[in-house]
């Protein structure tokens, strides 16, 4: 196993590699078919060997799991299916001993309809103070039979649900995820307290779910295309919330990463001002097609938008909401768009894997931090989930058109020959694993020099030992059409060929790492990347 990482300075997050754990599907310690904290603890050596700096856990709190845990019933309790709070504390400490910091996921926009606040609001009835913590309103129409407005949902379908006493409540996601009223002081106080609760338990950072959606137009005015400000996206009042969160994080030396989906670069960067969030996910890069001009423009735009606020960029290829990288890159349309997801899209996995390997070296060479979603290091493709096993509400709310997100959430394969690929010992995993995943299993890949896992381990190890990677400047180098070539400090170079024409490598002293074999004449084939020392 690699030596434990020496703790870095307070700036560790500026160039960290952060591994996303989806606890339900990582490893099942008690054999009931659902991943849990015991499973994560047992598999921590995998993460240490891989060489990540931190782990971000998607919500592990008590939840009815209507939306995979993004429907939180109690922020201060671990869901019993995952374990206990004491176990979470042990896990945080054990990971830290291996040099791995922990980030938790806070979901401030909404709670579960099982949350005590929402139960109390239902019981207390119209006009009660309990209802003020949410957005309850009478309906429109003669008998209040129409929803208060026609705001579009973040999942398809309606954003309002009527309760038996006739009032309606707002939910940007499913009806089981009522939106909180962020104009209410209880809501602010409670979240500040929850942040402290987890920072007190040694958590080094927080991922903020739906970070740009919290504040709503108080008039709940109807939505008009192009409305500025938008009634619920990116409202100016949000920044005040994050300033007070930042003050709390600073007391603990903890950091934030915001889930901020915003096309406007200048508006996006506002969340990253020095007294707000430390970082935010780079969804422009995640959705970018595998196309040389688009990639280069996206990289340039990302660096340009971060520079004025002094925040490091993040590089993300995939997460628990989107199509897995090797699948996306193996399709005719290599961009990602929620609205375009369909069953049965033709996919060339060999092509996608080749590109995903090159993309791994590209992202890990760029300035800033990198997010890695569990299974990405194994080159897992998106799985086809039989319709009767699908659980994701996005599928159901689309009327069955969108396959949903379960295909990227399938329990991990650890051992090629074991039942359920070693995910757990007894119970069938909560989502079915494809029959042909043995070659993706960790134990097969560990000893295979050509595997995705070996590539990631080598890349992460080099990225750690070579100080020129991570945060810092980058310069584009002259390159042939279809080729991305850039220099980092210390003579480090990254070259990626996205064209059909083999590319000559720039002069170099040493080839540090390649995502695939070079041609016999030393040129770089299509969809291949190298790291060089000049
Ligand atoms: C974003 C999360 O990543 C996603 O999984 C969830 O469904 C929504 N926010 C709602 O919380």
Short mmCIF file of C-alpha atoms and ligand atoms in Angstrom, two decimals:
data_model
loop_
_atom_site.label_atom_id
_atom_site.label_comp_id
_atom_site.label_asym_id
_atom_site.label_seq_id
_atom_site.Cartn_x
_atom_site.Cartn_y
_atom_site.Cartn_z
CA UNK A 1 0.00 0.00 0.00
CA UNK A 2 1.18 3.55 -0.68
CA UNK A 3 2.57 5.45 2.27
CA UNK A 4 -0.07 7.46 4.13
CA UNK A 5 -0.27 10.91 2.64
CA UNK A 6 1.31 13.58 4.71
CA UNK A 7 -1.33 16.12 5.64
CA UNK A 8 -0.89 19.14 3.44
CA UNK A 9 -1.37 22.78 4.26
CA UNK A 10 -4.76 24.41 4.69
CA UNK A 11 -4.84 24.70 0.94
CA UNK A 12 -5.12 20.95 0.39
CA UNK A 13 -8.43 21.45 -1.41
CA UNK A 14 -6.96 23.63 -4.15
CA UNK A 15 -5.55 20.64 -5.97
CA UNK A 16 -7.15 17.68 -4.24
CA UNK A 17 -8.43 14.52 -5.89
CA UNK A 18 -11.78 13.92 -4.24
CA UNK A 19 -13.48 10.56 -4.58
CA UNK A 20 -17.25 10.44 -4.50
CA UNK A 21 -18.73 7.55 -2.53
CA UNK A 22 -22.36 6.65 -3.12
CA UNK A 23 -22.71 4.65 0.11
CA UNK A 24 -25.63 2.55 -1.07
CA UNK A 25 -23.51 1.05 -3.85
CA UNK A 26 -19.91 1.14 -2.64
CA UNK A 27 -19.58 -1.97 -0.45
CA UNK A 28 -22.05 -3.93 1.64
CA UNK A 29 -20.59 -4.86 5.02
CA UNK A 30 -23.61 -6.60 6.54
CA UNK A 31 -24.69 -8.57 3.50
CA UNK A 32 -28.21 -7.15 3.11
CA UNK A 33 -27.69 -5.99 -0.46
CA UNK A 34 -27.31 -2.31 0.41
CA UNK A 35 -23.92 -0.68 0.80
CA UNK A 36 -23.09 0.69 4.23
CA UNK A 37 -20.45 2.34 6.39
CA UNK A 38 -19.04 -1.02 7.51
CA UNK A 39 -18.46 -1.75 3.84
CA UNK A 40 -16.71 1.57 3.29
CA UNK A 41 -14.51 1.04 6.35
CA UNK A 42 -13.47 -2.38 5.12
CA UNK A 43 -12.61 -0.99 1.70
CA UNK A 44 -10.72 2.12 2.80
CA UNK A 45 -7.43 0.51 1.74
CA UNK A 46 -8.69 0.63 -1.86
CA UNK A 47 -9.03 4.40 -1.58
CA UNK A 48 -5.66 4.80 0.10
CA UNK A 49 -4.01 2.68 -2.58
CA UNK A 50 -5.74 4.65 -5.29
CA UNK A 51 -4.23 7.76 -3.73
CA UNK A 52 -7.18 10.10 -3.26
CA UNK A 53 -6.99 13.06 -0.89
CA UNK A 54 -10.59 13.12 0.27
CA UNK A 55 -13.89 11.32 0.05
CA UNK A 56 -17.24 12.97 -0.49
CA UNK A 57 -20.17 10.90 0.75
CA UNK A 58 -23.51 11.48 -0.92
CA UNK A 59 -26.17 11.76 1.84
CA UNK A 60 -25.83 9.08 4.48
CA UNK A 61 -28.49 10.50 6.81
CA UNK A 62 -31.77 8.97 7.93
CA UNK A 63 -33.95 9.02 4.83
CA UNK A 64 -36.85 7.17 3.22
CA UNK A 65 -34.55 7.05 0.12
CA UNK A 66 -37.18 8.29 -2.28
CA UNK A 67 -34.41 10.23 -4.03
CA UNK A 68 -31.40 8.16 -3.04
CA UNK A 69 -30.98 9.95 0.31
CA UNK A 70 -31.45 13.49 -1.06
CA UNK A 71 -34.65 13.39 0.97
CA UNK A 72 -33.26 13.84 4.45
CA UNK A 73 -35.43 13.08 7.48
CA UNK A 74 -32.73 13.70 10.11
CA UNK A 75 -29.37 15.36 9.46
CA UNK A 76 -27.91 14.24 12.75
CA UNK A 77 -28.54 10.53 12.28
CA UNK A 78 -27.06 8.00 9.90
CA UNK A 79 -29.65 5.97 8.02
CA UNK A 80 -29.99 2.61 9.82
CA UNK A 81 -29.38 0.82 6.51
CA UNK A 82 -25.93 2.45 6.43
CA UNK A 83 -24.98 2.20 10.12
CA UNK A 84 -24.76 4.50 13.11
CA UNK A 85 -23.37 7.88 13.98
CA UNK A 86 -20.65 6.22 16.07
CA UNK A 87 -19.62 4.27 12.99
CA UNK A 88 -19.52 7.42 10.89
CA UNK A 89 -17.23 9.00 13.47
CA UNK A 90 -14.95 5.97 13.34
CA UNK A 91 -14.95 6.04 9.57
CA UNK A 92 -14.00 9.73 9.50
CA UNK A 93 -11.13 9.05 11.91
CA UNK A 94 -9.91 5.91 10.14
CA UNK A 95 -9.93 7.64 6.78
CA UNK A 96 -7.99 10.56 8.24
CA UNK A 97 -5.35 8.15 9.51
CA UNK A 98 -4.89 7.04 5.92
CA UNK A 99 -4.53 10.68 4.88
CA UNK A 100 -8.07 10.88 3.49
CA UNK A 101 -10.34 13.74 4.48
CA UNK A 102 -14.12 13.45 4.59
CA UNK A 103 -16.73 15.66 2.95
CA UNK A 104 -20.43 15.27 3.67
CA UNK A 105 -23.35 16.30 1.53
CA UNK A 106 -25.79 18.92 2.84
CA UNK A 107 -29.15 19.29 1.09
CA UNK A 108 -30.42 22.72 2.11
CA UNK A 109 -33.07 23.25 -0.55
CA UNK A 110 -35.48 20.63 0.75
CA UNK A 111 -36.07 17.95 3.35
CA UNK A 112 -37.92 14.65 3.30
CA UNK A 113 -41.67 14.74 3.79
CA UNK A 114 -40.85 12.54 6.81
CA UNK A 115 -38.75 15.28 8.40
CA UNK A 116 -40.30 16.33 11.77
CA UNK A 117 -40.69 19.91 10.53
CA UNK A 118 -42.82 18.82 7.60
CA UNK A 119 -44.87 16.39 9.70
CA UNK A 120 -45.52 19.24 12.14
CA UNK A 121 -46.44 21.59 9.29
CA UNK A 122 -48.99 19.15 7.93
CA UNK A 123 -50.53 18.65 11.32
CA UNK A 124 -50.59 22.30 12.33
CA UNK A 125 -52.65 23.35 9.33
CA UNK A 126 -53.01 26.51 7.22
CA UNK A 127 -51.74 29.76 8.64
CA UNK A 128 -49.62 28.06 11.32
CA UNK A 129 -46.03 29.07 12.10
CA UNK A 130 -45.01 25.46 11.30
CA UNK A 131 -46.10 25.94 7.70
CA UNK A 132 -43.97 29.04 7.35
CA UNK A 133 -40.81 26.98 7.24
CA UNK A 134 -42.01 25.67 3.86
CA UNK A 135 -43.83 27.22 0.94
CA UNK A 136 -47.50 26.48 1.59
CA UNK A 137 -50.08 28.44 -0.40
CA UNK A 138 -53.75 28.28 -1.28
CA UNK A 139 -54.36 27.15 -4.85
CA UNK A 140 -55.65 29.18 -7.76
CA UNK A 141 -58.98 28.70 -9.48
CA UNK A 142 -62.47 28.95 -8.04
CA UNK A 143 -61.93 26.20 -5.48
CA UNK A 144 -58.16 26.42 -5.13
CA UNK A 145 -57.91 23.41 -7.38
CA UNK A 146 -55.04 24.81 -9.45
CA UNK A 147 -51.44 25.00 -8.22
CA UNK A 148 -50.29 28.45 -7.03
CA UNK A 149 -47.98 28.89 -10.00
CA UNK A 150 -46.54 26.97 -12.91
CA UNK A 151 -42.88 26.76 -11.99
CA UNK A 152 -40.98 24.11 -13.94
CA UNK A 153 -39.61 21.19 -11.91
CA UNK A 154 -35.96 20.21 -11.70
CA UNK A 155 -37.26 16.73 -12.40
CA UNK A 156 -40.08 16.65 -14.96
CA UNK A 157 -43.66 17.03 -13.70
CA UNK A 158 -45.34 19.35 -11.27
CA UNK A 159 -43.73 21.44 -8.51
CA UNK A 160 -46.82 21.64 -6.27
CA UNK A 161 -48.72 19.03 -4.30
CA UNK A 162 -52.05 19.59 -2.56
CA UNK A 163 -52.58 18.40 1.00
CA UNK A 164 -55.97 17.24 2.36
CA UNK A 165 -56.83 20.61 3.92
CA UNK A 166 -56.63 22.20 0.46
CA UNK A 167 -53.27 24.03 0.65
CA UNK A 168 -50.46 23.31 -1.76
CA UNK A 169 -46.74 23.04 -1.00
CA UNK A 170 -43.79 23.66 -3.26
CA UNK A 171 -41.25 21.00 -4.23
CA UNK A 172 -38.77 21.61 -7.01
CA UNK A 173 -38.00 17.89 -7.00
CA UNK A 174 -40.37 15.08 -5.93
CA UNK A 175 -43.44 15.61 -3.69
CA UNK A 176 -41.47 13.75 -1.00
CA UNK A 177 -38.92 16.62 -1.02
CA UNK A 178 -40.75 19.77 0.17
CA UNK A 179 -38.73 22.95 -0.37
CA UNK A 180 -37.69 24.90 2.69
CA UNK A 181 -38.42 28.60 3.05
CA UNK A 182 -35.00 30.22 3.26
CA UNK A 183 -36.53 33.55 4.31
CA UNK A 184 -37.33 31.88 7.65
CA UNK A 185 -34.77 32.34 10.45
CA UNK A 186 -35.30 28.76 11.74
CA UNK A 187 -34.15 27.40 8.40
CA UNK A 188 -30.93 29.38 8.49
CA UNK A 189 -30.24 28.60 12.12
CA UNK A 190 -30.86 24.91 11.68
CA UNK A 191 -28.47 24.57 8.76
CA UNK A 192 -25.74 26.51 10.51
CA UNK A 193 -26.15 24.15 13.41
CA UNK A 194 -26.01 21.10 11.15
CA UNK A 195 -22.77 22.39 9.63
CA UNK A 196 -21.25 22.70 13.09
CA UNK A 197 -22.55 19.25 14.01
CA UNK A 198 -20.54 17.66 11.21
CA UNK A 199 -17.49 19.91 11.48
CA UNK A 200 -17.37 18.97 15.19
CA UNK A 201 -17.13 15.36 14.04
CA UNK A 202 -14.00 15.98 12.03
CA UNK A 203 -15.55 16.53 8.62
CA UNK A 204 -13.21 18.60 6.43
CA UNK A 205 -15.77 19.89 3.99
CA UNK A 206 -19.31 19.98 2.70
CA UNK A 207 -20.81 19.50 -0.72
CA UNK A 208 -23.85 21.74 -1.06
CA UNK A 209 -26.72 20.19 -2.96
CA UNK A 210 -28.71 22.34 -5.41
CA UNK A 211 -26.75 25.30 -4.10
CA UNK A 212 -28.26 27.89 -6.45
CA UNK A 213 -31.93 26.98 -5.84
CA UNK A 214 -32.57 27.77 -2.16
CA UNK A 215 -34.03 31.24 -2.37
CA UNK A 216 -37.42 31.76 -4.00
CA UNK A 217 -39.16 34.88 -5.22
CA UNK A 218 -41.30 35.74 -2.16
CA UNK A 219 -44.23 36.55 -4.43
CA UNK A 220 -43.88 33.08 -6.01
CA UNK A 221 -44.63 34.94 -9.24
CA UNK A 222 -45.31 32.87 -12.31
CA UNK A 223 -42.32 31.82 -14.33
CA UNK A 224 -41.68 33.52 -17.60
CA UNK A 225 -38.98 32.27 -19.93
CA UNK A 226 -35.95 34.53 -19.63
CA UNK A 227 -37.21 36.21 -16.43
CA UNK A 228 -34.44 38.09 -14.67
CA UNK A 229 -34.05 37.42 -11.84
CA UNK A 230 -35.32 33.86 -12.20
CA UNK A 231 -37.95 33.15 -9.52
CA UNK A 232 -35.84 30.38 -7.98
CA UNK A 233 -32.46 30.01 -9.65
CA UNK A 234 -29.39 32.01 -8.63
CA UNK A 235 -31.11 34.77 -6.66
CA UNK A 236 -28.86 37.41 -5.19
CA UNK A 237 -30.07 36.73 -1.64
CA UNK A 238 -28.18 33.40 -1.72
CA UNK A 239 -24.82 35.03 -1.32
CA UNK A 240 -25.65 36.29 2.12
CA UNK A 241 -26.41 32.72 3.22
CA UNK A 242 -23.09 31.45 1.92
CA UNK A 243 -21.18 34.28 3.55
CA UNK A 244 -22.47 33.23 6.92
CA UNK A 245 -21.70 29.57 6.12
CA UNK A 246 -18.18 30.56 5.13
CA UNK A 247 -17.60 32.24 8.47
CA UNK A 248 -18.51 28.97 10.19
CA UNK A 249 -16.33 26.87 7.89
CA UNK A 250 -13.41 29.22 8.52
CA UNK A 251 -13.65 28.59 12.24
CA UNK A 252 -12.96 24.93 11.48
CA UNK A 253 -10.72 25.28 8.45
CA UNK A 254 -13.38 23.38 6.48
CA UNK A 255 -14.26 23.85 2.82
CA UNK A 256 -17.30 23.92 0.55
CA UNK A 257 -17.98 22.65 -2.91
CA UNK A 258 -21.21 23.91 -4.39
CA UNK A 259 -23.46 22.08 -6.79
CA UNK A 260 -24.00 25.14 -8.95
CA UNK A 261 -25.41 24.49 -12.42
CA UNK A 262 -25.29 27.91 -14.10
CA UNK A 263 -24.50 28.63 -17.73
CA UNK A 264 -23.45 32.23 -16.98
CA UNK A 265 -19.74 32.24 -16.06
CA UNK A 266 -19.84 35.58 -14.30
CA UNK A 267 -22.86 34.60 -12.17
CA UNK A 268 -21.19 31.25 -11.40
CA UNK A 269 -17.99 32.93 -10.23
CA UNK A 270 -19.92 35.06 -7.73
CA UNK A 271 -20.37 31.95 -5.57
CA UNK A 272 -16.59 31.61 -5.43
CA UNK A 273 -15.75 35.04 -4.10
CA UNK A 274 -13.23 34.85 -1.26
CA UNK A 275 -15.86 35.06 1.47
CA UNK A 276 -18.25 32.53 -0.08
CA UNK A 277 -17.72 28.98 -1.36
CA UNK A 278 -14.21 27.63 -1.86
CA UNK A 279 -15.09 25.68 -4.98
CA UNK A 280 -18.00 24.60 -7.17
CA UNK A 281 -18.43 21.73 -9.58
CA UNK A 282 -17.49 22.44 -13.15
CA UNK A 283 -20.56 21.21 -14.99
CA UNK A 284 -19.61 23.02 -18.16
CA UNK A 285 -16.71 20.60 -18.42
CA UNK A 286 -18.80 17.60 -17.38
CA UNK A 287 -21.32 18.27 -20.15
CA UNK A 288 -18.71 19.15 -22.79
CA UNK A 289 -18.43 16.80 -25.80
CA UNK A 290 -15.21 14.98 -26.62
CA UNK A 291 -14.29 17.47 -29.28
CA UNK A 292 -11.02 19.37 -29.41
CA UNK A 293 -12.32 22.90 -29.96
CA UNK A 294 -15.10 22.59 -27.39
CA UNK A 295 -12.75 21.14 -24.80
CA UNK A 296 -10.18 23.84 -25.32
CA UNK A 297 -12.78 26.60 -25.15
CA UNK A 298 -14.28 25.09 -22.01
CA UNK A 299 -10.89 24.84 -20.32
CA UNK A 300 -10.07 28.43 -21.24
CA UNK A 301 -13.46 29.70 -20.10
CA UNK A 302 -13.19 27.77 -16.83
CA UNK A 303 -9.78 29.20 -16.00
CA UNK A 304 -10.84 32.69 -17.03
CA UNK A 305 -13.98 32.66 -14.88
CA UNK A 306 -12.13 31.41 -11.79
CA UNK A 307 -9.13 33.71 -12.07
CA UNK A 308 -10.75 36.98 -10.93
CA UNK A 309 -12.07 35.42 -7.69
CA UNK A 310 -8.90 33.41 -7.00
CA UNK A 311 -10.76 30.10 -6.70
CA UNK A 312 -9.32 26.89 -8.14
CA UNK A 313 -11.22 25.16 -10.94
CA UNK A 314 -12.70 21.71 -10.43
CA UNK A 315 -12.66 19.04 -13.14
CA UNK A 316 -15.48 16.53 -13.18
CA UNK A 317 -16.28 13.90 -15.78
CA UNK A 318 -19.09 12.11 -14.04
CA UNK A 319 -21.17 11.72 -10.87
CA UNK A 320 -24.20 9.86 -9.52
CA UNK A 321 -26.59 11.94 -11.65
CA UNK A 322 -25.10 11.59 -15.13
CA UNK A 323 -24.23 8.95 -17.72
CA UNK A 324 -20.98 7.19 -16.89
CA UNK A 325 -17.97 8.50 -18.77
CA UNK A 326 -17.02 5.44 -20.83
CA UNK A 327 -20.61 5.16 -22.06
CA UNK A 328 -21.02 8.84 -22.86
CA UNK A 329 -17.74 8.98 -24.77
CA UNK A 330 -18.69 5.86 -26.72
CA UNK A 331 -21.78 7.46 -28.27
CA UNK A 332 -22.36 9.60 -31.33
CA UNK A 333 -23.29 12.48 -29.01
CA UNK A 334 -20.53 12.72 -26.42
CA UNK A 335 -22.04 15.71 -24.61
CA UNK A 336 -24.22 15.20 -21.56
CA UNK A 337 -27.75 16.53 -21.39
CA UNK A 338 -30.39 15.33 -18.91
CA UNK A 339 -33.12 16.00 -21.47
CA UNK A 340 -31.48 13.80 -24.09
CA UNK A 341 -31.16 10.57 -22.06
CA UNK A 342 -32.93 7.67 -23.77
CA UNK A 343 -33.03 3.87 -23.57
CA UNK A 344 -31.10 1.92 -26.17
CA UNK A 345 -28.64 4.58 -27.35
CA UNK A 346 -25.98 2.79 -29.46
CA UNK A 347 -22.64 2.77 -27.61
CA UNK A 348 -19.12 1.65 -28.54
CA UNK A 349 -17.56 0.88 -25.16
CA UNK A 350 -14.06 0.26 -26.52
CA UNK A 351 -14.05 3.72 -28.04
CA UNK A 352 -15.58 5.23 -24.91
CA UNK A 353 -13.02 3.54 -22.69
CA UNK A 354 -10.13 4.74 -24.82
CA UNK A 355 -11.43 8.28 -24.61
CA UNK A 356 -12.17 8.02 -20.87
CA UNK A 357 -8.55 6.94 -20.30
CA UNK A 358 -7.31 9.94 -22.25
CA UNK A 359 -9.77 12.20 -20.44
CA UNK A 360 -8.46 10.95 -17.10
CA UNK A 361 -4.95 12.13 -17.97
CA UNK A 362 -6.31 15.38 -19.36
CA UNK A 363 -8.33 16.27 -16.26
CA UNK A 364 -5.64 15.17 -13.82
CA UNK A 365 -3.12 17.43 -15.58
CA UNK A 366 -5.30 20.56 -15.49
CA UNK A 367 -4.89 23.20 -12.77
CA UNK A 368 -7.23 22.73 -9.83
CA UNK A 369 -8.96 19.85 -8.10
CA UNK A 370 -10.50 16.72 -9.61
CA UNK A 371 -13.60 14.76 -8.65
CA UNK A 372 -13.68 11.05 -9.28
CA UNK A 373 -16.95 9.14 -9.00
CA UNK A 374 -16.79 5.62 -7.56
CA UNK A 375 -16.38 3.09 -10.36
CA UNK A 376 -14.82 5.65 -12.70
CA UNK A 377 -11.44 4.25 -11.67
CA UNK A 378 -12.74 0.83 -12.80
CA UNK A 379 -14.00 2.11 -16.14
CA UNK A 380 -17.54 1.01 -15.32
CA UNK A 381 -20.03 1.68 -18.09
CA UNK A 382 -23.59 2.83 -17.54
CA UNK A 383 -25.62 -0.33 -16.81
CA UNK A 384 -28.95 -1.14 -18.42
CA UNK A 385 -31.39 -1.60 -15.56
CA UNK A 386 -34.42 -3.77 -16.38
CA UNK A 387 -37.50 -1.51 -16.21
CA UNK A 388 -39.03 -3.44 -13.30
CA UNK A 389 -35.91 -2.82 -11.18
CA UNK A 390 -35.62 0.94 -11.79
CA UNK A 391 -35.93 3.02 -8.63
CA UNK A 392 -34.97 6.55 -9.67
CA UNK A 393 -37.85 9.06 -9.49
CA UNK A 394 -36.41 10.88 -12.50
CA UNK A 395 -37.42 7.90 -14.63
CA UNK A 396 -40.97 7.78 -13.30
CA UNK A 397 -41.51 11.52 -13.42
CA UNK A 398 -40.47 11.57 -17.08
CA UNK A 399 -43.31 9.20 -17.88
CA UNK A 400 -40.78 6.40 -18.41
CA UNK A 401 -38.93 8.15 -21.25
CA UNK A 402 -35.78 9.00 -19.29
CA UNK A 403 -33.96 5.84 -18.16
CA UNK A 404 -33.07 7.67 -14.95
CA UNK A 405 -29.84 7.59 -13.00
CA UNK A 406 -29.75 4.05 -11.64
CA UNK A 407 -27.48 2.93 -14.48
CA UNK A 408 -24.57 4.85 -12.92
CA UNK A 409 -25.40 3.75 -9.37
CA UNK A 410 -24.94 -0.01 -9.67
CA UNK A 411 -23.11 -1.71 -6.75
CA UNK A 412 -19.37 -1.92 -7.37
CA UNK A 413 -17.61 -5.13 -8.44
CA UNK A 414 -14.76 -5.94 -6.05
CA UNK A 415 -13.99 -9.62 -6.67
CA UNK A 416 -14.45 -11.22 -10.07
CA UNK A 417 -15.30 -14.70 -8.78
CA UNK A 418 -17.33 -13.92 -5.66
CA UNK A 419 -21.13 -13.77 -5.50
CA UNK A 420 -22.32 -10.26 -6.37
CA UNK A 421 -18.70 -9.60 -7.36
CA UNK A 422 -17.83 -9.30 -3.69
CA UNK A 423 -20.08 -6.27 -3.17
CA UNK A 424 -21.65 -8.07 -0.20
CA UNK A 425 -21.84 -11.61 1.04
CA UNK A 426 -25.52 -12.58 1.08
CA UNK A 427 -28.33 -10.41 -0.10
CA UNK A 428 -28.84 -9.59 -3.75
CA UNK A 429 -27.67 -6.02 -4.42
CA UNK A 430 -30.40 -3.39 -4.46
CA UNK A 431 -29.72 -2.80 -8.15
CA UNK A 432 -28.77 -5.67 -10.46
CA UNK A 433 -25.15 -5.90 -11.58
CA UNK A 434 -24.54 -6.73 -15.26
CA UNK A 435 -23.44 -10.31 -15.97
CA UNK A 436 -20.29 -9.27 -17.80
CA UNK A 437 -18.65 -7.16 -15.13
CA UNK A 438 -16.05 -9.69 -13.85
CA UNK A 439 -13.30 -7.99 -15.85
CA UNK A 440 -14.16 -4.69 -14.14
CA UNK A 441 -13.66 -6.14 -10.65
CA UNK A 442 -11.04 -4.48 -8.48
CA UNK A 443 -9.12 -7.74 -7.86
CA UNK A 444 -8.75 -8.36 -11.62
CA UNK A 445 -7.68 -4.81 -12.37
CA UNK A 446 -5.18 -4.45 -9.53
CA UNK A 447 -2.70 -6.78 -11.13
CA UNK A 448 -3.37 -5.82 -14.73
CA UNK A 449 -0.88 -3.20 -15.96
CA UNK A 450 -3.28 -2.18 -18.73
CA UNK A 451 -6.35 -1.69 -16.55
CA UNK A 452 -8.19 1.54 -15.85
CA UNK A 453 -7.44 1.10 -12.16
CA UNK A 454 -3.71 0.86 -12.80
CA UNK A 455 -3.87 3.97 -14.98
CA UNK A 456 -5.64 5.94 -12.26
CA UNK A 457 -3.26 4.72 -9.56
CA UNK A 458 -0.22 5.64 -11.59
CA UNK A 459 -1.67 8.99 -12.56
CA UNK A 460 -2.64 9.90 -9.00
CA UNK A 461 0.73 8.85 -7.68
CA UNK A 462 2.56 10.95 -10.28
CA UNK A 463 0.23 13.86 -9.73
CA UNK A 464 1.12 13.76 -6.08
CA UNK A 465 4.88 13.48 -6.52
CA UNK A 466 5.13 16.02 -9.36
CA UNK A 467 4.56 19.42 -7.80
CA UNK A 468 3.93 20.99 -11.23
CA UNK A 469 0.48 19.39 -11.42
CA UNK A 470 -2.49 20.58 -9.38
CA UNK A 471 -3.00 24.26 -8.68
CA UNK A 472 -0.87 26.67 -10.72
CA UNK A 473 -0.41 28.04 -14.23
CA UNK A 474 -0.82 26.21 -17.54
CA UNK A 475 0.19 27.30 -21.04
CA UNK A 476 -1.11 25.97 -24.33
CA UNK A 477 1.61 24.68 -26.63
CA UNK A 478 1.51 24.89 -30.42
CA UNK A 479 -0.11 21.68 -31.67
CA UNK A 480 -1.46 20.08 -34.84
CA UNK A 481 -5.18 20.28 -35.59
CA UNK A 482 -7.17 18.06 -33.29
CA UNK A 483 -4.50 17.99 -30.61
CA UNK A 484 -4.55 19.53 -27.13
CA UNK A 485 -1.07 20.19 -25.78
CA UNK A 486 -0.21 22.21 -22.72
CA UNK A 487 2.65 22.81 -20.34
CA UNK A 488 2.59 22.91 -16.57
CA UNK A 489 5.54 24.04 -14.49
CA UNK A 490 8.57 21.79 -13.82
CA UNK A 491 8.70 20.79 -17.48
CA UNK A 492 5.47 18.79 -17.31
CA UNK A 493 3.51 18.44 -20.54
CA UNK A 494 0.16 16.88 -21.38
CA UNK A 495 -0.74 16.01 -24.96
CA UNK A 496 -4.09 14.59 -26.07
CA UNK A 497 -4.83 13.57 -29.64
CA UNK A 498 -8.49 13.78 -30.61
CA UNK A 499 -7.92 13.58 -34.37
CA UNK A 500 -7.63 10.69 -36.84
CA UNK A 501 -4.10 11.72 -37.74
CA UNK A 502 -1.32 10.37 -35.50
CA UNK A 503 0.38 13.26 -33.69
CA UNK A 504 4.10 13.77 -33.21
CA UNK A 505 5.02 14.30 -29.56
CA UNK A 506 6.76 17.56 -28.68
CA UNK A 507 10.44 17.24 -27.70
CA UNK A 508 10.70 15.58 -24.29
CA UNK A 509 13.13 13.94 -21.97
CA UNK A 510 10.85 11.28 -20.63
CA UNK A 511 7.44 9.75 -21.21
CA UNK A 512 5.85 9.69 -17.76
CA UNK A 513 2.52 8.05 -18.52
CA UNK A 514 0.36 7.15 -21.52
CA UNK A 515 -3.35 6.37 -21.59
CA UNK A 516 -2.74 3.79 -24.34
CA UNK A 517 0.03 2.39 -26.53
CA UNK A 518 1.91 4.76 -28.81
CA UNK A 519 2.40 3.77 -32.46
CA UNK A 520 5.55 1.98 -33.52
CA UNK A 521 6.94 5.26 -34.91
CA UNK A 522 6.45 6.97 -31.53
CA UNK A 523 3.47 9.07 -32.60
CA UNK A 524 0.32 9.48 -30.53
CA UNK A 525 -2.74 7.69 -31.89
CA UNK A 526 -6.30 8.97 -31.81
CA UNK A 527 -8.02 9.36 -28.42
CA UNK A 528 -4.80 8.86 -26.51
CA UNK A 529 -3.08 11.13 -24.00
CA UNK A 530 0.44 11.29 -22.59
CA UNK A 531 2.24 13.03 -19.78
CA UNK A 532 5.78 14.05 -20.66
CA UNK A 533 8.70 15.72 -19.00
CA UNK A 534 10.35 18.20 -21.32
C1 LIG B 1 -28.71 17.02 -6.91
C2 LIG B 1 -28.29 15.64 -6.51
O1 LIG B 1 -27.00 15.38 -7.01
C3 LIG B 1 -29.33 14.70 -7.06
O2 LIG B 1 -28.96 13.37 -6.94
C4 LIG B 1 -30.65 14.98 -6.36
O3 LIG B 1 -31.65 14.21 -6.95
C5 LIG B 1 -31.03 16.45 -6.45
N1 LIG B 1 -29.94 17.34 -6.24
C6 LIG B 1 -32.10 16.79 -5.44
O4 LIG B 1 -31.56 16.79 -4.16
#
